[in-house]
Amino acid sequence: MNTSLASSARMVWASLRMLLLLTVVTGIAYPLLVTGIGQALFHDKANGSMVEVDGKEVGSKLIGQSWNIKGTDKPDPKWFQGRPSHSGYDPLATGSSQLGASDPTLVENVRAAKKQVAEFNGVPESEVPKDAVTGSASAIDPHISPEYADVQVERVAENNGLTVAQVQKLVDEHTDGRTLGFMGERHVNVLELNIALKELAAKS
């Protein structure tokens, strides 16, 4: 009996020690190590890639946002517009609309969006690129294609008192190539582009 109790006690004590060890390693040491590496090597990304203008945070390079006329749901013609967002660019509600490519609702939404984008930018519907009328899988994609940016150049230039050449140059300067030269597609960060646009307009 005493032998059995002693054996059980040893097993319980060993289990408790293992629990304590794993708690320290996986609950304290590992998170601190990963956090430290992230802060040391990827400080900007680890902290949300926030963008500051005049000492004030205006958004994140990783999360898209709306560029509407203040207090309305209408896009502001002064700014480059991002991809449509099913979640209203809410980072806590990411995800697509879950509508299939052949879903009548999606087809109708895309058709209506294409007409709206074409009218807003004064271009034929045939020139409206896909990313102008379809949301990303995350619904918070901060990038647009160079083609979508090009479609908006003339409208943005006119509403900011700039020349088309000036605005096109901004787009070209803010167009990033594929990652490592072959991954993904060329893209433009809308937030960074609009910040540069604001600075250029202020100088004119």
mmCIF file with all atom_site columns, C-alpha atoms in Angstrom:
data_model
loop_
_atom_site.group_PDB
_atom_site.id
_atom_site.type_symbol
_atom_site.label_atom_id
_atom_site.label_alt_id
_atom_site.label_comp_id
_atom_site.label_asym_id
_atom_site.label_entity_id
_atom_site.label_seq_id
_atom_site.pdbx_PDB_ins_code
_atom_site.Cartn_x
_atom_site.Cartn_y
_atom_site.Cartn_z
_atom_site.occupancy
_atom_site.B_iso_or_equiv
_atom_site.pdbx_formal_charge
_atom_site.auth_seq_id
_atom_site.auth_comp_id
_atom_site.auth_asym_id
_atom_site.auth_atom_id
_atom_site.pdbx_PDB_model_num
ATOM 1   C CA . MET A 1 1   ? 0.000   0.000  0.000   1.00 0.00 ? 1   MET A CA 1
ATOM 2   C CA . ASN A 1 2   ? 2.737   2.428  0.994   1.00 0.00 ? 2   ASN A CA 1
ATOM 3   C CA . THR A 1 3   ? 4.677   1.489  -2.133  1.00 0.00 ? 3   THR A CA 1
ATOM 4   C CA . SER A 1 4   ? 1.610   2.194  -4.292  1.00 0.00 ? 4   SER A CA 1
ATOM 5   C CA . LEU A 1 5   ? 1.037   5.604  -2.663  1.00 0.00 ? 5   LEU A CA 1
ATOM 6   C CA . ALA A 1 6   ? 4.690   6.522  -3.018  1.00 0.00 ? 6   ALA A CA 1
ATOM 7   C CA . SER A 1 7   ? 4.662   5.537  -6.671  1.00 0.00 ? 7   SER A CA 1
ATOM 8   C CA . SER A 1 8   ? 1.517   7.592  -7.301  1.00 0.00 ? 8   SER A CA 1
ATOM 9   C CA . ALA A 1 9   ? 2.998   10.557 -5.483  1.00 0.00 ? 9   ALA A CA 1
ATOM 10  C CA . ARG A 1 10  ? 6.139   10.384 -7.607  1.00 0.00 ? 10  ARG A CA 1
ATOM 11  C CA . MET A 1 11  ? 4.046   10.291 -10.800 1.00 0.00 ? 11  MET A CA 1
ATOM 12  C CA . VAL A 1 12  ? 1.968   13.284 -9.683  1.00 0.00 ? 12  VAL A CA 1
ATOM 13  C CA . TRP A 1 13  ? 5.069   15.232 -8.753  1.00 0.00 ? 13  TRP A CA 1
ATOM 14  C CA . ALA A 1 14  ? 6.719   14.378 -12.088 1.00 0.00 ? 14  ALA A CA 1
ATOM 15  C CA . SER A 1 15  ? 3.571   15.471 -13.937 1.00 0.00 ? 15  SER A CA 1
ATOM 16  C CA . LEU A 1 16  ? 3.468   18.753 -12.033 1.00 0.00 ? 16  LEU A CA 1
ATOM 17  C CA . ARG A 1 17  ? 7.120   19.435 -12.801 1.00 0.00 ? 17  ARG A CA 1
ATOM 18  C CA . MET A 1 18  ? 6.553   18.721 -16.496 1.00 0.00 ? 18  MET A CA 1
ATOM 19  C CA . LEU A 1 19  ? 3.481   20.987 -16.493 1.00 0.00 ? 19  LEU A CA 1
ATOM 20  C CA . LEU A 1 20  ? 5.490   23.753 -14.859 1.00 0.00 ? 20  LEU A CA 1
ATOM 21  C CA . LEU A 1 21  ? 8.369   23.304 -17.301 1.00 0.00 ? 21  LEU A CA 1
ATOM 22  C CA . LEU A 1 22  ? 6.098   23.351 -20.372 1.00 0.00 ? 22  LEU A CA 1
ATOM 23  C CA . THR A 1 23  ? 4.240   26.384 -19.008 1.00 0.00 ? 23  THR A CA 1
ATOM 24  C CA . VAL A 1 24  ? 7.495   28.297 -18.628 1.00 0.00 ? 24  VAL A CA 1
ATOM 25  C CA . VAL A 1 25  ? 8.851   27.194 -22.042 1.00 0.00 ? 25  VAL A CA 1
ATOM 26  C CA . THR A 1 26  ? 5.722   27.505 -24.203 1.00 0.00 ? 26  THR A CA 1
ATOM 27  C CA . GLY A 1 27  ? 3.850   30.142 -22.233 1.00 0.00 ? 27  GLY A CA 1
ATOM 28  C CA . ILE A 1 28  ? 6.674   32.529 -21.341 1.00 0.00 ? 28  ILE A CA 1
ATOM 29  C CA . ALA A 1 29  ? 10.060  31.790 -22.935 1.00 0.00 ? 29  ALA A CA 1
ATOM 30  C CA . TYR A 1 30  ? 8.873   30.990 -26.480 1.00 0.00 ? 30  TYR A CA 1
ATOM 31  C CA . PRO A 1 31  ? 6.494   33.993 -26.819 1.00 0.00 ? 31  PRO A CA 1
ATOM 32  C CA . LEU A 1 32  ? 9.203   36.322 -25.482 1.00 0.00 ? 32  LEU A CA 1
ATOM 33  C CA . LEU A 1 33  ? 11.771  34.866 -27.890 1.00 0.00 ? 33  LEU A CA 1
ATOM 34  C CA . VAL A 1 34  ? 9.480   35.197 -30.924 1.00 0.00 ? 34  VAL A CA 1
ATOM 35  C CA . THR A 1 35  ? 8.420   38.707 -29.903 1.00 0.00 ? 35  THR A CA 1
ATOM 36  C CA . GLY A 1 36  ? 12.042  39.716 -29.417 1.00 0.00 ? 36  GLY A CA 1
ATOM 37  C CA . ILE A 1 37  ? 13.052  38.395 -32.838 1.00 0.00 ? 37  ILE A CA 1
ATOM 38  C CA . GLY A 1 38  ? 10.091  40.133 -34.455 1.00 0.00 ? 38  GLY A CA 1
ATOM 39  C CA . GLN A 1 39  ? 10.891  43.462 -32.807 1.00 0.00 ? 39  GLN A CA 1
ATOM 40  C CA . ALA A 1 40  ? 14.587  43.207 -33.614 1.00 0.00 ? 40  ALA A CA 1
ATOM 41  C CA . LEU A 1 41  ? 14.392  42.050 -37.230 1.00 0.00 ? 41  LEU A CA 1
ATOM 42  C CA . PHE A 1 42  ? 10.918  43.151 -38.370 1.00 0.00 ? 42  PHE A CA 1
ATOM 43  C CA . HIS A 1 43  ? 10.100  46.058 -36.077 1.00 0.00 ? 43  HIS A CA 1
ATOM 44  C CA . ASP A 1 44  ? 7.844   47.876 -38.552 1.00 0.00 ? 44  ASP A CA 1
ATOM 45  C CA . LYS A 1 45  ? 5.794   44.831 -39.560 1.00 0.00 ? 45  LYS A CA 1
ATOM 46  C CA . ALA A 1 46  ? 5.613   43.495 -36.004 1.00 0.00 ? 46  ALA A CA 1
ATOM 47  C CA . ASN A 1 47  ? 3.955   46.730 -34.942 1.00 0.00 ? 47  ASN A CA 1
ATOM 48  C CA . GLY A 1 48  ? 1.377   46.812 -37.732 1.00 0.00 ? 48  GLY A CA 1
ATOM 49  C CA . SER A 1 49  ? 3.334   48.755 -40.386 1.00 0.00 ? 49  SER A CA 1
ATOM 50  C CA . MET A 1 50  ? 1.681   51.974 -39.256 1.00 0.00 ? 50  MET A CA 1
ATOM 51  C CA . VAL A 1 51  ? 2.136   55.091 -41.376 1.00 0.00 ? 51  VAL A CA 1
ATOM 52  C CA . GLU A 1 52  ? 2.581   58.509 -39.787 1.00 0.00 ? 52  GLU A CA 1
ATOM 53  C CA . VAL A 1 53  ? 2.092   61.931 -41.362 1.00 0.00 ? 53  VAL A CA 1
ATOM 54  C CA . ASP A 1 54  ? 3.146   64.969 -39.344 1.00 0.00 ? 54  ASP A CA 1
ATOM 55  C CA . GLY A 1 55  ? 3.440   62.800 -36.251 1.00 0.00 ? 55  GLY A CA 1
ATOM 56  C CA . LYS A 1 56  ? -0.081  61.376 -36.581 1.00 0.00 ? 56  LYS A CA 1
ATOM 57  C CA . GLU A 1 57  ? -0.947  57.822 -37.510 1.00 0.00 ? 57  GLU A CA 1
ATOM 58  C CA . VAL A 1 58  ? -3.063  57.808 -40.663 1.00 0.00 ? 58  VAL A CA 1
ATOM 59  C CA . GLY A 1 59  ? -3.330  54.073 -41.302 1.00 0.00 ? 59  GLY A CA 1
ATOM 60  C CA . SER A 1 60  ? -1.452  50.874 -41.930 1.00 0.00 ? 60  SER A CA 1
ATOM 61  C CA . LYS A 1 61  ? 0.372   49.794 -45.074 1.00 0.00 ? 61  LYS A CA 1
ATOM 62  C CA . LEU A 1 62  ? -1.147  46.352 -44.525 1.00 0.00 ? 62  LEU A CA 1
ATOM 63  C CA . ILE A 1 63  ? -4.829  47.295 -44.216 1.00 0.00 ? 63  ILE A CA 1
ATOM 64  C CA . GLY A 1 64  ? -6.967  49.009 -46.833 1.00 0.00 ? 64  GLY A CA 1
ATOM 65  C CA . GLN A 1 65  ? -9.314  51.845 -45.929 1.00 0.00 ? 65  GLN A CA 1
ATOM 66  C CA . SER A 1 66  ? -12.118 53.808 -47.521 1.00 0.00 ? 66  SER A CA 1
ATOM 67  C CA . TRP A 1 67  ? -11.478 57.109 -49.279 1.00 0.00 ? 67  TRP A CA 1
ATOM 68  C CA . ASN A 1 68  ? -14.978 58.526 -49.188 1.00 0.00 ? 68  ASN A CA 1
ATOM 69  C CA . ILE A 1 69  ? -16.220 62.085 -48.900 1.00 0.00 ? 69  ILE A CA 1
ATOM 70  C CA . LYS A 1 70  ? -16.266 62.772 -45.162 1.00 0.00 ? 70  LYS A CA 1
ATOM 71  C CA . GLY A 1 71  ? -19.544 61.782 -43.552 1.00 0.00 ? 71  GLY A CA 1
ATOM 72  C CA . THR A 1 72  ? -20.829 59.953 -46.623 1.00 0.00 ? 72  THR A CA 1
ATOM 73  C CA . ASP A 1 73  ? -20.500 56.601 -48.344 1.00 0.00 ? 73  ASP A CA 1
ATOM 74  C CA . LYS A 1 74  ? -19.593 58.232 -51.655 1.00 0.00 ? 74  LYS A CA 1
ATOM 75  C CA . PRO A 1 75  ? -16.015 57.924 -52.974 1.00 0.00 ? 75  PRO A CA 1
ATOM 76  C CA . ASP A 1 76  ? -14.071 61.183 -52.911 1.00 0.00 ? 76  ASP A CA 1
ATOM 77  C CA . PRO A 1 77  ? -12.947 62.089 -56.460 1.00 0.00 ? 77  PRO A CA 1
ATOM 78  C CA . LYS A 1 78  ? -9.763  63.682 -55.062 1.00 0.00 ? 78  LYS A CA 1
ATOM 79  C CA . TRP A 1 79  ? -8.327  60.358 -53.975 1.00 0.00 ? 79  TRP A CA 1
ATOM 80  C CA . PHE A 1 80  ? -7.270  57.100 -55.529 1.00 0.00 ? 80  PHE A CA 1
ATOM 81  C CA . GLN A 1 81  ? -9.793  54.451 -54.551 1.00 0.00 ? 81  GLN A CA 1
ATOM 82  C CA . GLY A 1 82  ? -8.954  50.943 -53.360 1.00 0.00 ? 82  GLY A CA 1
ATOM 83  C CA . ARG A 1 83  ? -10.594 47.620 -54.052 1.00 0.00 ? 83  ARG A CA 1
ATOM 84  C CA . PRO A 1 84  ? -14.192 47.154 -52.894 1.00 0.00 ? 84  PRO A CA 1
ATOM 85  C CA . SER A 1 85  ? -14.486 45.617 -49.429 1.00 0.00 ? 85  SER A CA 1
ATOM 86  C CA . HIS A 1 86  ? -17.231 43.256 -48.320 1.00 0.00 ? 86  HIS A CA 1
ATOM 87  C CA . SER A 1 87  ? -16.451 44.107 -44.673 1.00 0.00 ? 87  SER A CA 1
ATOM 88  C CA . GLY A 1 88  ? -16.082 47.849 -45.043 1.00 0.00 ? 88  GLY A CA 1
ATOM 89  C CA . TYR A 1 89  ? -12.321 47.454 -44.494 1.00 0.00 ? 89  TYR A CA 1
ATOM 90  C CA . ASP A 1 90  ? -12.946 46.221 -40.961 1.00 0.00 ? 90  ASP A CA 1
ATOM 91  C CA . PRO A 1 91  ? -9.827  44.230 -39.914 1.00 0.00 ? 91  PRO A CA 1
ATOM 92  C CA . LEU A 1 92  ? -11.939 42.380 -37.336 1.00 0.00 ? 92  LEU A CA 1
ATOM 93  C CA . ALA A 1 93  ? -14.335 41.103 -39.988 1.00 0.00 ? 93  ALA A CA 1
ATOM 94  C CA . THR A 1 94  ? -12.070 39.912 -42.764 1.00 0.00 ? 94  THR A CA 1
ATOM 95  C CA . GLY A 1 95  ? -13.234 37.527 -45.450 1.00 0.00 ? 95  GLY A CA 1
ATOM 96  C CA . SER A 1 96  ? -14.837 37.476 -48.857 1.00 0.00 ? 96  SER A CA 1
ATOM 97  C CA . SER A 1 97  ? -18.543 37.599 -49.640 1.00 0.00 ? 97  SER A CA 1
ATOM 98  C CA . GLN A 1 98  ? -18.468 33.785 -50.100 1.00 0.00 ? 98  GLN A CA 1
ATOM 99  C CA . LEU A 1 99  ? -20.399 34.158 -53.358 1.00 0.00 ? 99  LEU A CA 1
ATOM 100 C CA . GLY A 1 100 ? -19.347 31.765 -56.133 1.00 0.00 ? 100 GLY A CA 1
ATOM 101 C CA . ALA A 1 101 ? -18.199 32.994 -59.519 1.00 0.00 ? 101 ALA A CA 1
ATOM 102 C CA . SER A 1 102 ? -21.475 31.910 -61.121 1.00 0.00 ? 102 SER A CA 1
ATOM 103 C CA . ASP A 1 103 ? -23.710 33.270 -58.365 1.00 0.00 ? 103 ASP A CA 1
ATOM 104 C CA . PRO A 1 104 ? -26.308 35.639 -59.929 1.00 0.00 ? 104 PRO A CA 1
ATOM 105 C CA . THR A 1 105 ? -25.914 38.063 -57.033 1.00 0.00 ? 105 THR A CA 1
ATOM 106 C CA . LEU A 1 106 ? -22.168 38.342 -57.539 1.00 0.00 ? 106 LEU A CA 1
ATOM 107 C CA . VAL A 1 107 ? -22.567 38.708 -61.298 1.00 0.00 ? 107 VAL A CA 1
ATOM 108 C CA . GLU A 1 108 ? -25.074 41.521 -60.812 1.00 0.00 ? 108 GLU A CA 1
ATOM 109 C CA . ASN A 1 109 ? -22.908 43.252 -58.178 1.00 0.00 ? 109 ASN A CA 1
ATOM 110 C CA . VAL A 1 110 ? -19.859 43.139 -60.438 1.00 0.00 ? 110 VAL A CA 1
ATOM 111 C CA . ARG A 1 111 ? -21.846 44.450 -63.399 1.00 0.00 ? 111 ARG A CA 1
ATOM 112 C CA . ALA A 1 112 ? -23.182 47.368 -61.330 1.00 0.00 ? 112 ALA A CA 1
ATOM 113 C CA . ALA A 1 113 ? -19.756 48.109 -59.844 1.00 0.00 ? 113 ALA A CA 1
ATOM 114 C CA . LYS A 1 114 ? -18.155 48.106 -63.293 1.00 0.00 ? 114 LYS A CA 1
ATOM 115 C CA . LYS A 1 115 ? -20.656 50.679 -64.542 1.00 0.00 ? 115 LYS A CA 1
ATOM 116 C CA . GLN A 1 116 ? -20.143 52.833 -61.446 1.00 0.00 ? 116 GLN A CA 1
ATOM 117 C CA . VAL A 1 117 ? -16.333 52.749 -61.674 1.00 0.00 ? 117 VAL A CA 1
ATOM 118 C CA . ALA A 1 118 ? -16.433 53.579 -65.390 1.00 0.00 ? 118 ALA A CA 1
ATOM 119 C CA . GLU A 1 119 ? -18.739 56.563 -64.851 1.00 0.00 ? 119 GLU A CA 1
ATOM 120 C CA . PHE A 1 120 ? -16.797 57.791 -61.815 1.00 0.00 ? 120 PHE A CA 1
ATOM 121 C CA . ASN A 1 121 ? -13.521 57.803 -63.725 1.00 0.00 ? 121 ASN A CA 1
ATOM 122 C CA . GLY A 1 122 ? -14.889 58.788 -67.122 1.00 0.00 ? 122 GLY A CA 1
ATOM 123 C CA . VAL A 1 123 ? -13.633 55.703 -68.936 1.00 0.00 ? 123 VAL A CA 1
ATOM 124 C CA . PRO A 1 124 ? -15.306 52.951 -71.005 1.00 0.00 ? 124 PRO A CA 1
ATOM 125 C CA . GLU A 1 125 ? -16.378 49.867 -69.063 1.00 0.00 ? 125 GLU A CA 1
ATOM 126 C CA . SER A 1 126 ? -13.951 47.851 -71.178 1.00 0.00 ? 126 SER A CA 1
ATOM 127 C CA . GLU A 1 127 ? -11.047 49.661 -69.436 1.00 0.00 ? 127 GLU A CA 1
ATOM 128 C CA . VAL A 1 128 ? -12.172 48.828 -65.889 1.00 0.00 ? 128 VAL A CA 1
ATOM 129 C CA . PRO A 1 129 ? -9.803  46.169 -64.465 1.00 0.00 ? 129 PRO A CA 1
ATOM 130 C CA . LYS A 1 130 ? -11.020 43.228 -62.395 1.00 0.00 ? 130 LYS A CA 1
ATOM 131 C CA . ASP A 1 131 ? -9.659  44.436 -59.077 1.00 0.00 ? 131 ASP A CA 1
ATOM 132 C CA . ALA A 1 132 ? -11.738 47.619 -59.377 1.00 0.00 ? 132 ALA A CA 1
ATOM 133 C CA . VAL A 1 133 ? -14.953 45.633 -59.059 1.00 0.00 ? 133 VAL A CA 1
ATOM 134 C CA . THR A 1 134 ? -14.005 42.563 -56.995 1.00 0.00 ? 134 THR A CA 1
ATOM 135 C CA . GLY A 1 135 ? -12.888 42.390 -53.401 1.00 0.00 ? 135 GLY A CA 1
ATOM 136 C CA . SER A 1 136 ? -9.911  40.424 -52.153 1.00 0.00 ? 136 SER A CA 1
ATOM 137 C CA . ALA A 1 137 ? -10.162 37.261 -50.066 1.00 0.00 ? 137 ALA A CA 1
ATOM 138 C CA . SER A 1 138 ? -9.342  39.263 -46.939 1.00 0.00 ? 138 SER A CA 1
ATOM 139 C CA . ALA A 1 139 ? -11.560 42.266 -47.823 1.00 0.00 ? 139 ALA A CA 1
ATOM 140 C CA . ILE A 1 140 ? -8.820  44.579 -46.542 1.00 0.00 ? 140 ILE A CA 1
ATOM 141 C CA . ASP A 1 141 ? -6.274  44.443 -49.380 1.00 0.00 ? 141 ASP A CA 1
ATOM 142 C CA . PRO A 1 142 ? -4.333  47.750 -49.270 1.00 0.00 ? 142 PRO A CA 1
ATOM 143 C CA . HIS A 1 143 ? -3.139  47.409 -52.865 1.00 0.00 ? 143 HIS A CA 1
ATOM 144 C CA . ILE A 1 144 ? -4.551  47.924 -56.335 1.00 0.00 ? 144 ILE A CA 1
ATOM 145 C CA . SER A 1 145 ? -3.133  46.985 -59.707 1.00 0.00 ? 145 SER A CA 1
ATOM 146 C CA . PRO A 1 146 ? -1.199  49.582 -61.724 1.00 0.00 ? 146 PRO A CA 1
ATOM 147 C CA . GLU A 1 147 ? -3.976  49.262 -64.312 1.00 0.00 ? 147 GLU A CA 1
ATOM 148 C CA . TYR A 1 148 ? -6.619  50.357 -61.802 1.00 0.00 ? 148 TYR A CA 1
ATOM 149 C CA . ALA A 1 149 ? -4.407  53.241 -60.675 1.00 0.00 ? 149 ALA A CA 1
ATOM 150 C CA . ASP A 1 150 ? -3.928  54.326 -64.307 1.00 0.00 ? 150 ASP A CA 1
ATOM 151 C CA . VAL A 1 151 ? -7.695  54.400 -64.851 1.00 0.00 ? 151 VAL A CA 1
ATOM 152 C CA . GLN A 1 152 ? -7.990  56.902 -61.986 1.00 0.00 ? 152 GLN A CA 1
ATOM 153 C CA . VAL A 1 153 ? -5.149  59.232 -62.964 1.00 0.00 ? 153 VAL A CA 1
ATOM 154 C CA . GLU A 1 154 ? -7.108  61.720 -65.054 1.00 0.00 ? 154 GLU A CA 1
ATOM 155 C CA . ARG A 1 155 ? -9.916  62.076 -62.506 1.00 0.00 ? 155 ARG A CA 1
ATOM 156 C CA . VAL A 1 156 ? -7.481  62.521 -59.613 1.00 0.00 ? 156 VAL A CA 1
ATOM 157 C CA . ALA A 1 157 ? -5.400  65.068 -61.524 1.00 0.00 ? 157 ALA A CA 1
ATOM 158 C CA . GLU A 1 158 ? -8.447  67.144 -62.416 1.00 0.00 ? 158 GLU A CA 1
ATOM 159 C CA . ASN A 1 159 ? -9.796  67.215 -58.858 1.00 0.00 ? 159 ASN A CA 1
ATOM 160 C CA . ASN A 1 160 ? -6.450  68.180 -57.341 1.00 0.00 ? 160 ASN A CA 1
ATOM 161 C CA . GLY A 1 161 ? -5.418  70.869 -59.827 1.00 0.00 ? 161 GLY A CA 1
ATOM 162 C CA . LEU A 1 162 ? -2.532  68.768 -61.109 1.00 0.00 ? 162 LEU A CA 1
ATOM 163 C CA . THR A 1 163 ? -1.488  67.654 -64.551 1.00 0.00 ? 163 THR A CA 1
ATOM 164 C CA . VAL A 1 164 ? -2.035  64.124 -65.747 1.00 0.00 ? 164 VAL A CA 1
ATOM 165 C CA . ALA A 1 165 ? 1.725   63.770 -66.190 1.00 0.00 ? 165 ALA A CA 1
ATOM 166 C CA . GLN A 1 166 ? 2.350   64.715 -62.542 1.00 0.00 ? 166 GLN A CA 1
ATOM 167 C CA . VAL A 1 167 ? -0.130  62.191 -61.212 1.00 0.00 ? 167 VAL A CA 1
ATOM 168 C CA . GLN A 1 168 ? 0.981   59.459 -63.611 1.00 0.00 ? 168 GLN A CA 1
ATOM 169 C CA . LYS A 1 169 ? 4.537   59.953 -62.388 1.00 0.00 ? 169 LYS A CA 1
ATOM 170 C CA . LEU A 1 170 ? 3.348   59.400 -58.807 1.00 0.00 ? 170 LEU A CA 1
ATOM 171 C CA . VAL A 1 171 ? 1.671   56.160 -59.815 1.00 0.00 ? 171 VAL A CA 1
ATOM 172 C CA . ASP A 1 172 ? 4.806   54.957 -61.599 1.00 0.00 ? 172 ASP A CA 1
ATOM 173 C CA . GLU A 1 173 ? 6.972   55.821 -58.580 1.00 0.00 ? 173 GLU A CA 1
ATOM 174 C CA . HIS A 1 174 ? 4.658   53.928 -56.211 1.00 0.00 ? 174 HIS A CA 1
ATOM 175 C CA . THR A 1 175 ? 4.271   50.816 -58.341 1.00 0.00 ? 175 THR A CA 1
ATOM 176 C CA . ASP A 1 176 ? 6.029   47.870 -56.715 1.00 0.00 ? 176 ASP A CA 1
ATOM 177 C CA . GLY A 1 177 ? 7.152   44.844 -58.692 1.00 0.00 ? 177 GLY A CA 1
ATOM 178 C CA . ARG A 1 178 ? 6.585   41.194 -57.939 1.00 0.00 ? 178 ARG A CA 1
ATOM 179 C CA . THR A 1 179 ? 8.078   39.814 -54.741 1.00 0.00 ? 179 THR A CA 1
ATOM 180 C CA . LEU A 1 180 ? 11.505  38.341 -55.503 1.00 0.00 ? 180 LEU A CA 1
ATOM 181 C CA . GLY A 1 181 ? 10.794  39.092 -59.145 1.00 0.00 ? 181 GLY A CA 1
ATOM 182 C CA . PHE A 1 182 ? 8.311   36.265 -59.693 1.00 0.00 ? 182 PHE A CA 1
ATOM 183 C CA . MET A 1 183 ? 5.827   36.025 -56.802 1.00 0.00 ? 183 MET A CA 1
ATOM 184 C CA . GLY A 1 184 ? 2.478   37.816 -56.976 1.00 0.00 ? 184 GLY A CA 1
ATOM 185 C CA . GLU A 1 185 ? 1.653   40.724 -59.251 1.00 0.00 ? 185 GLU A CA 1
ATOM 186 C CA . ARG A 1 186 ? 2.785   44.329 -59.609 1.00 0.00 ? 186 ARG A CA 1
ATOM 187 C CA . HIS A 1 187 ? 0.831   46.508 -57.196 1.00 0.00 ? 187 HIS A CA 1
ATOM 188 C CA . VAL A 1 188 ? 0.337   49.994 -55.788 1.00 0.00 ? 188 VAL A CA 1
ATOM 189 C CA . ASN A 1 189 ? -0.234  50.768 -52.107 1.00 0.00 ? 189 ASN A CA 1
ATOM 190 C CA . VAL A 1 190 ? -3.227  53.134 -52.067 1.00 0.00 ? 190 VAL A CA 1
ATOM 191 C CA . LEU A 1 191 ? -2.411  54.757 -48.716 1.00 0.00 ? 191 LEU A CA 1
ATOM 192 C CA . GLU A 1 192 ? 1.170   55.577 -49.652 1.00 0.00 ? 192 GLU A CA 1
ATOM 193 C CA . LEU A 1 193 ? 0.069   56.831 -53.069 1.00 0.00 ? 193 LEU A CA 1
ATOM 194 C CA . ASN A 1 194 ? -2.569  59.145 -51.589 1.00 0.00 ? 194 ASN A CA 1
ATOM 195 C CA . ILE A 1 195 ? -0.120  60.507 -49.029 1.00 0.00 ? 195 ILE A CA 1
ATOM 196 C CA . ALA A 1 196 ? 2.287   61.380 -51.842 1.00 0.00 ? 196 ALA A CA 1
ATOM 197 C CA . LEU A 1 197 ? -0.619  62.882 -53.782 1.00 0.00 ? 197 LEU A CA 1
ATOM 198 C CA . LYS A 1 198 ? -1.579  65.102 -50.871 1.00 0.00 ? 198 LYS A CA 1
ATOM 199 C CA . GLU A 1 199 ? 2.006   66.328 -50.495 1.00 0.00 ? 199 GLU A CA 1
ATOM 200 C CA . LEU A 1 200 ? 2.253   67.093 -54.227 1.00 0.00 ? 200 LEU A CA 1
ATOM 201 C CA . ALA A 1 201 ? -1.088  68.917 -54.274 1.00 0.00 ? 201 ALA A CA 1
ATOM 202 C CA . ALA A 1 202 ? -0.020  71.032 -51.286 1.00 0.00 ? 202 ALA A CA 1
ATOM 203 C CA . LYS A 1 203 ? 3.054   72.227 -53.193 1.00 0.00 ? 203 LYS A CA 1
ATOM 204 C CA . SER A 1 204 ? 1.110   73.198 -56.319 1.00 0.00 ? 204 SER A CA 1
#
